[in-house]
XYZ file of N, CA, C and O in Angstrom:
436
model
N 7.136 90.465 -30.528
C 6.391 89.040 -30.875
C 7.416 88.477 -31.853
O 7.881 88.890 -33.000
N 8.141 87.314 -31.809
C 8.932 86.458 -32.529
C 8.146 85.412 -33.292
O 7.412 84.680 -32.803
N 8.271 85.374 -34.646
C 7.460 84.532 -35.292
C 8.250 83.453 -36.042
O 9.484 83.611 -36.573
N 8.031 82.370 -35.632
C 8.961 81.229 -36.196
C 8.528 80.794 -37.678
O 7.467 80.231 -37.997
N 9.159 81.351 -38.688
C 8.851 81.145 -40.035
C 8.851 79.489 -40.393
O 7.849 79.227 -41.271
N 9.576 78.850 -39.883
C 9.585 77.284 -40.208
C 8.309 76.623 -39.641
O 7.756 75.848 -40.352
N 7.776 77.051 -38.506
C 6.494 76.669 -37.975
C 5.430 77.099 -38.956
O 4.538 76.293 -39.191
N 5.351 78.339 -39.341
C 4.301 78.872 -40.193
C 4.310 78.273 -41.626
O 3.318 78.027 -42.063
N 5.460 77.990 -41.866
C 5.479 77.185 -43.322
C 5.228 75.827 -43.293
O 4.327 75.266 -44.010
N 5.181 75.173 -42.329
C 4.970 73.719 -41.945
C 3.364 73.672 -41.597
O 2.639 72.931 -42.369
N 2.933 74.806 -40.965
C 1.456 74.798 -40.862
C 0.681 75.039 -42.307
O -0.378 74.558 -42.386
N 1.216 76.054 -42.982
C 0.657 76.340 -44.505
C 0.730 75.058 -45.303
O -0.386 74.760 -45.934
N 1.854 74.459 -45.135
C 1.860 73.108 -46.032
C 0.722 72.032 -45.484
O 0.145 71.548 -46.387
N 0.783 72.046 -44.292
C -0.391 71.082 -43.682
C -1.654 71.369 -43.916
O -2.596 70.541 -44.573
N -2.018 72.782 -44.005
C -3.285 73.233 -44.262
C -3.474 72.873 -45.744
O -4.623 72.592 -46.295
N -2.699 73.114 -46.497
C -2.634 72.922 -48.017
C -2.993 71.414 -48.531
O -3.750 71.190 -49.281
N -2.315 70.567 -47.531
C -2.607 69.145 -47.849
C -3.965 68.675 -47.599
O -4.571 67.869 -48.159
N -4.396 69.144 -46.388
C -5.777 68.739 -45.927
C -6.851 69.134 -46.774
O -7.639 68.551 -47.265
N -6.749 70.570 -47.089
C -7.681 71.119 -48.033
C -7.531 70.626 -49.434
O -8.655 70.277 -49.956
N -6.321 70.340 -50.045
C -6.325 69.888 -51.409
C -6.471 68.462 -51.579
O -6.993 67.997 -52.422
N -6.426 67.761 -50.430
C -6.723 66.251 -50.409
C -8.231 65.923 -49.985
O -8.586 64.832 -50.018
N -9.096 66.935 -49.588
C -10.400 66.538 -49.220
C -11.230 66.181 -50.443
O -11.345 66.622 -51.475
N -11.892 65.018 -50.065
C -12.839 64.359 -50.848
C -14.161 64.947 -51.141
O -15.064 64.527 -51.663
N -14.454 65.883 -50.351
C -15.836 66.541 -50.263
C -15.779 67.743 -50.988
O -16.569 68.859 -50.664
N -14.831 68.199 -51.645
C -14.792 69.366 -52.430
C -15.784 69.533 -53.404
O -16.499 68.621 -53.898
N -16.230 70.737 -53.815
C -17.358 71.234 -54.888
C -17.178 70.101 -56.047
O -18.262 69.546 -56.556
N -15.895 69.829 -56.585
C -16.009 68.983 -57.846
C -16.506 67.620 -57.604
O -16.762 66.978 -58.428
N -16.326 67.222 -56.181
C -16.832 65.720 -55.971
C -18.319 65.733 -55.369
O -19.173 64.829 -55.549
N -18.772 66.877 -54.865
C -20.137 67.095 -54.242
C -21.002 67.233 -55.489
O -22.176 66.749 -55.239
N -20.698 68.080 -56.371
C -21.734 68.746 -57.291
C -20.822 68.385 -58.781
O -20.186 69.331 -59.245
N -21.052 67.224 -59.163
C -20.507 66.889 -60.578
C -21.166 67.754 -61.616
O -22.191 68.179 -61.474
N -20.325 68.032 -62.618
C -20.867 68.859 -63.814
C -21.702 67.950 -64.583
O -21.809 66.756 -64.757
N -22.677 68.677 -65.115
C -23.653 67.897 -66.205
C -22.949 67.171 -67.128
O -23.485 66.062 -67.684
N -21.890 67.672 -67.514
C -21.127 67.084 -68.815
C -20.762 65.600 -68.286
O -20.672 64.815 -69.292
N -20.220 65.466 -67.192
C -20.044 64.036 -66.618
C -21.078 62.951 -66.622
O -20.696 61.880 -66.461
N -22.432 63.539 -66.678
C -23.377 62.738 -66.643
C -23.937 62.332 -68.070
O -24.905 61.601 -68.262
N -23.379 63.119 -69.116
C -24.228 62.839 -70.498
C -23.187 62.130 -71.270
O -22.095 61.959 -71.068
N -23.906 61.426 -72.084
C -23.124 60.316 -73.248
C -22.826 59.101 -72.618
O -21.979 58.586 -73.081
N -23.245 58.900 -71.356
C -22.779 57.524 -70.719
C -23.899 56.517 -70.664
O -23.885 55.559 -69.976
N -25.046 56.959 -71.126
C -26.347 56.155 -71.193
C -27.092 56.148 -69.981
O -28.194 55.749 -69.893
N -26.578 56.814 -68.958
C -27.515 56.955 -67.696
C -28.363 58.363 -67.554
O -29.071 58.302 -66.578
N -28.186 59.318 -68.461
C -28.795 60.287 -68.495
C -30.437 60.061 -68.731
O -30.627 59.587 -69.859
N -31.211 60.186 -67.923
C -32.672 60.132 -68.223
C -33.517 61.413 -68.395
O -34.483 61.264 -68.648
N -32.636 62.473 -68.272
C -33.458 63.899 -68.567
C -32.757 64.616 -69.533
O -31.267 64.359 -69.608
N -33.261 65.572 -70.114
C -32.642 66.372 -71.040
C -31.320 67.106 -70.365
O -31.398 67.558 -69.275
N -30.337 67.535 -70.968
C -29.270 68.196 -70.446
C -29.715 69.526 -69.786
O -29.172 69.991 -68.767
N -30.583 70.236 -70.479
C -31.246 71.549 -70.035
C -31.740 71.289 -68.612
O -31.569 72.342 -67.843
N -32.347 70.140 -68.307
C -33.134 70.048 -67.182
C -31.908 69.697 -66.096
O -32.202 70.201 -64.990
N -31.193 68.874 -66.539
C -30.054 68.800 -65.567
C -29.209 69.878 -65.062
O -28.817 70.109 -64.129
N -29.038 70.583 -66.254
C -28.205 72.110 -65.857
C -29.082 72.729 -64.816
O -28.452 73.440 -63.879
N -30.389 72.781 -64.989
C -31.236 73.628 -64.101
C -31.165 73.050 -62.751
O -31.170 73.633 -61.759
N -31.269 71.700 -62.643
C -31.079 71.088 -61.335
C -29.965 71.178 -60.640
O -29.726 71.516 -59.396
N -28.841 71.234 -61.462
C -27.371 71.418 -61.008
C -27.401 73.057 -60.357
O -26.768 73.270 -59.325
N -27.867 74.029 -61.333
C -27.848 75.267 -60.886
C -28.684 75.416 -59.398
O -28.075 76.199 -58.532
N -29.929 74.802 -59.201
C -30.483 74.764 -58.012
C -29.835 74.448 -56.814
O -29.715 74.799 -55.817
N -29.162 73.211 -57.188
C -28.645 72.406 -56.150
C -27.309 73.212 -55.495
O -26.840 73.446 -54.567
N -26.634 74.090 -56.433
C -25.439 74.768 -56.150
C -25.737 76.339 -55.696
O -24.876 77.136 -55.168
N -27.000 76.762 -55.778
C -27.443 78.024 -55.277
C -28.289 78.111 -54.430
O -28.293 78.486 -53.222
N -29.628 77.543 -54.659
C -30.646 77.529 -53.671
C -30.459 76.580 -52.482
O -30.737 76.991 -51.286
N -29.972 75.552 -52.905
C -29.543 74.571 -51.780
C -28.492 75.122 -50.695
O -28.418 74.685 -49.625
N -27.593 75.894 -51.288
C -26.562 76.359 -50.435
C -26.834 77.707 -49.831
O -25.860 78.141 -49.460
N -28.013 78.128 -50.015
C -28.112 79.270 -49.434
C -28.249 79.446 -47.779
O -27.860 80.163 -46.960
N -28.509 78.177 -47.313
C -28.536 78.018 -45.986
C -27.452 76.851 -45.318
O -27.428 76.784 -44.122
N -27.000 76.148 -46.184
C -26.111 75.106 -45.763
C -25.148 74.517 -46.880
O -25.460 74.929 -48.075
N -24.104 74.034 -46.507
C -23.092 73.453 -47.497
C -23.866 72.361 -48.335
O -24.768 71.608 -47.747
N -23.430 72.151 -49.668
C -24.123 70.929 -50.245
C -23.448 69.704 -49.863
O -22.312 69.543 -49.249
N -24.395 68.695 -49.719
C -24.074 67.462 -49.169
C -23.735 66.671 -50.502
O -24.176 66.681 -51.658
N -22.775 65.528 -50.195
C -22.389 64.545 -51.311
C -23.630 63.930 -51.543
O -24.461 63.428 -50.889
N -24.037 63.900 -53.098
C -25.299 63.411 -53.392
C -25.120 61.954 -53.380
O -26.305 61.341 -52.805
N -24.149 61.087 -53.197
C -24.098 59.808 -52.940
C -24.344 59.346 -51.420
O -24.481 58.242 -51.236
N -24.275 60.272 -50.650
C -24.633 60.054 -49.121
C -25.852 59.516 -48.825
O -26.181 59.088 -47.839
N -27.030 60.095 -49.781
C -28.293 59.713 -49.714
C -28.750 58.763 -50.824
O -28.407 59.079 -52.109
N -29.734 57.895 -50.435
C -30.359 57.121 -51.605
C -31.477 58.031 -52.352
O -31.723 59.102 -51.912
N -31.776 57.551 -53.526
C -32.832 58.309 -54.396
C -34.019 58.537 -53.431
O -34.672 59.541 -53.385
N -34.423 57.686 -52.662
C -35.680 57.686 -51.902
C -35.545 58.713 -50.782
O -36.368 59.641 -50.411
N -34.322 58.845 -50.249
C -34.074 59.814 -49.198
C -33.913 61.144 -49.636
O -34.447 62.114 -49.094
N -33.393 61.456 -51.022
C -33.249 62.561 -51.557
C -34.672 63.108 -51.873
O -34.972 64.273 -51.931
N -35.740 62.268 -52.451
C -36.982 62.648 -52.625
C -37.681 63.138 -51.384
O -38.349 64.182 -51.389
N -37.397 62.567 -50.250
C -37.952 62.974 -48.917
C -37.384 64.449 -48.672
O -37.939 65.338 -48.237
N -36.057 64.600 -48.960
C -35.277 65.767 -48.403
C -35.823 66.931 -49.370
O -35.934 67.935 -48.908
N -35.889 66.679 -50.852
C -36.324 67.668 -51.639
C -37.745 68.083 -51.369
O -38.100 69.385 -51.279
N -38.363 67.171 -50.960
C -39.821 67.449 -50.667
C -40.035 68.336 -49.418
O -40.850 69.121 -49.367
N -39.075 68.218 -48.592
C -39.161 68.909 -47.232
C -38.398 70.207 -47.424
O -38.967 71.043 -46.903
N -37.537 70.293 -48.377
C -36.852 71.575 -48.489
C -37.218 72.440 -49.718
O -37.062 73.726 -49.654
N -38.057 71.856 -50.643
C -38.728 72.537 -51.714
C -39.508 73.771 -51.154
O -39.323 74.829 -51.737
N -40.339 73.724 -50.277
C -41.313 74.871 -49.957
C -40.248 75.888 -49.190
O -40.482 77.289 -49.458
N -39.221 75.525 -48.446
C -38.363 76.447 -47.852
C -37.467 77.399 -48.916
O -37.442 78.459 -48.622
N -36.981 76.526 -50.001
C -36.385 77.143 -51.047
C -37.095 77.837 -52.000
O -36.605 78.320 -53.018
N -38.636 77.739 -51.929
C -39.462 78.360 -52.786
C -39.433 77.847 -54.134
O -39.384 78.473 -55.098
N -39.187 76.340 -54.397
C -38.902 75.945 -55.525
C -40.348 75.539 -56.154
O -41.145 74.994 -55.619
N -40.581 75.809 -57.523
C -42.001 75.506 -57.998
C -41.714 74.084 -58.518
O -40.705 73.442 -58.411
N -42.848 73.346 -59.046
C -42.851 72.002 -59.310
C -41.890 71.783 -60.464
O -41.200 70.631 -60.396
N -41.545 72.615 -61.436
C -40.661 72.432 -62.484
C -39.078 72.408 -61.684
O -38.391 71.556 -62.194
N -38.861 73.522 -60.942
C -37.569 73.254 -60.388
C -37.412 72.096 -59.377
O -36.325 71.599 -59.505
N -38.349 71.757 -58.771
C -38.287 70.547 -57.760
C -37.816 69.336 -58.851
O -37.161 68.504 -58.488
N -38.593 69.284 -60.059
C -38.512 68.238 -60.725
C -37.125 68.025 -61.485
O -36.401 66.951 -61.575
N -36.527 69.315 -61.733
C -35.264 69.441 -62.230
C -34.089 68.946 -61.286
O -33.198 68.309 -61.581
N -34.494 69.384 -59.845
C -33.300 69.156 -58.864
C -33.333 67.583 -58.858
O -32.370 67.010 -58.612
N -34.615 66.841 -58.811
C -34.648 65.516 -58.470
C -34.021 64.907 -59.553
O -33.525 63.814 -59.323
N -34.248 65.255 -60.823
C -33.442 64.575 -62.153
C -32.248 64.576 -61.957
O -31.420 63.797 -62.230
N -31.440 65.824 -61.612
C -30.072 65.907 -61.362
C -29.620 65.103 -60.298
O -28.750 64.270 -60.584
N -30.166 64.942 -59.142
C -29.753 64.144 -58.069
C -29.830 62.855 -58.665
O -29.046 61.810 -58.323
N -30.895 62.317 -59.282
C -31.048 61.025 -59.789
C -30.049 60.432 -60.681
O -29.368 59.544 -60.678
N -29.454 61.624 -61.616
C -28.446 61.228 -62.686
C -27.268 61.131 -62.140
O -26.390 60.219 -62.545
N -27.067 62.055 -60.957
C -25.778 61.832 -60.244
C -25.492 60.510 -59.563
O -24.490 59.638 -59.855
N -26.735 59.990 -58.976
C -26.668 58.834 -58.232
C -26.508 57.622 -59.190
O -25.983 56.473 -58.868
N -26.981 57.841 -60.417
C -27.060 56.639 -61.456
C -25.369 56.676 -62.166
O -25.292 55.641 -62.697
N -25.010 57.799 -62.026
C -23.493 57.845 -62.616
C -22.436 56.784 -61.933
O -22.596 56.425 -60.779
N -21.631 56.080 -62.838
C -20.812 55.385 -62.449
C -19.629 55.953 -61.554
O -19.490 57.023 -61.277
């Protein structure tokens, strides 16, 4: 079998551009809590937001990829979290933390 190294290199470069330029990577889908603090939009303590982010990046991704938070309104997220909380076995504190994180992300500029 003959391998065309130029074609392989071109394919690798194309894959790198596609993946590197993706706007739905984890850094955009799941903002760090630090980016939500100190800008006046934080309505929950940092510890609550950290817990909400942790839940979003672990429990919510056990069954599916994280969705961009901006994709849904606060009302839609409230419905989504309400439907998914029993499946993810979230207690009321965890559900509140997750909703607080989503709300803080949605409120961020």
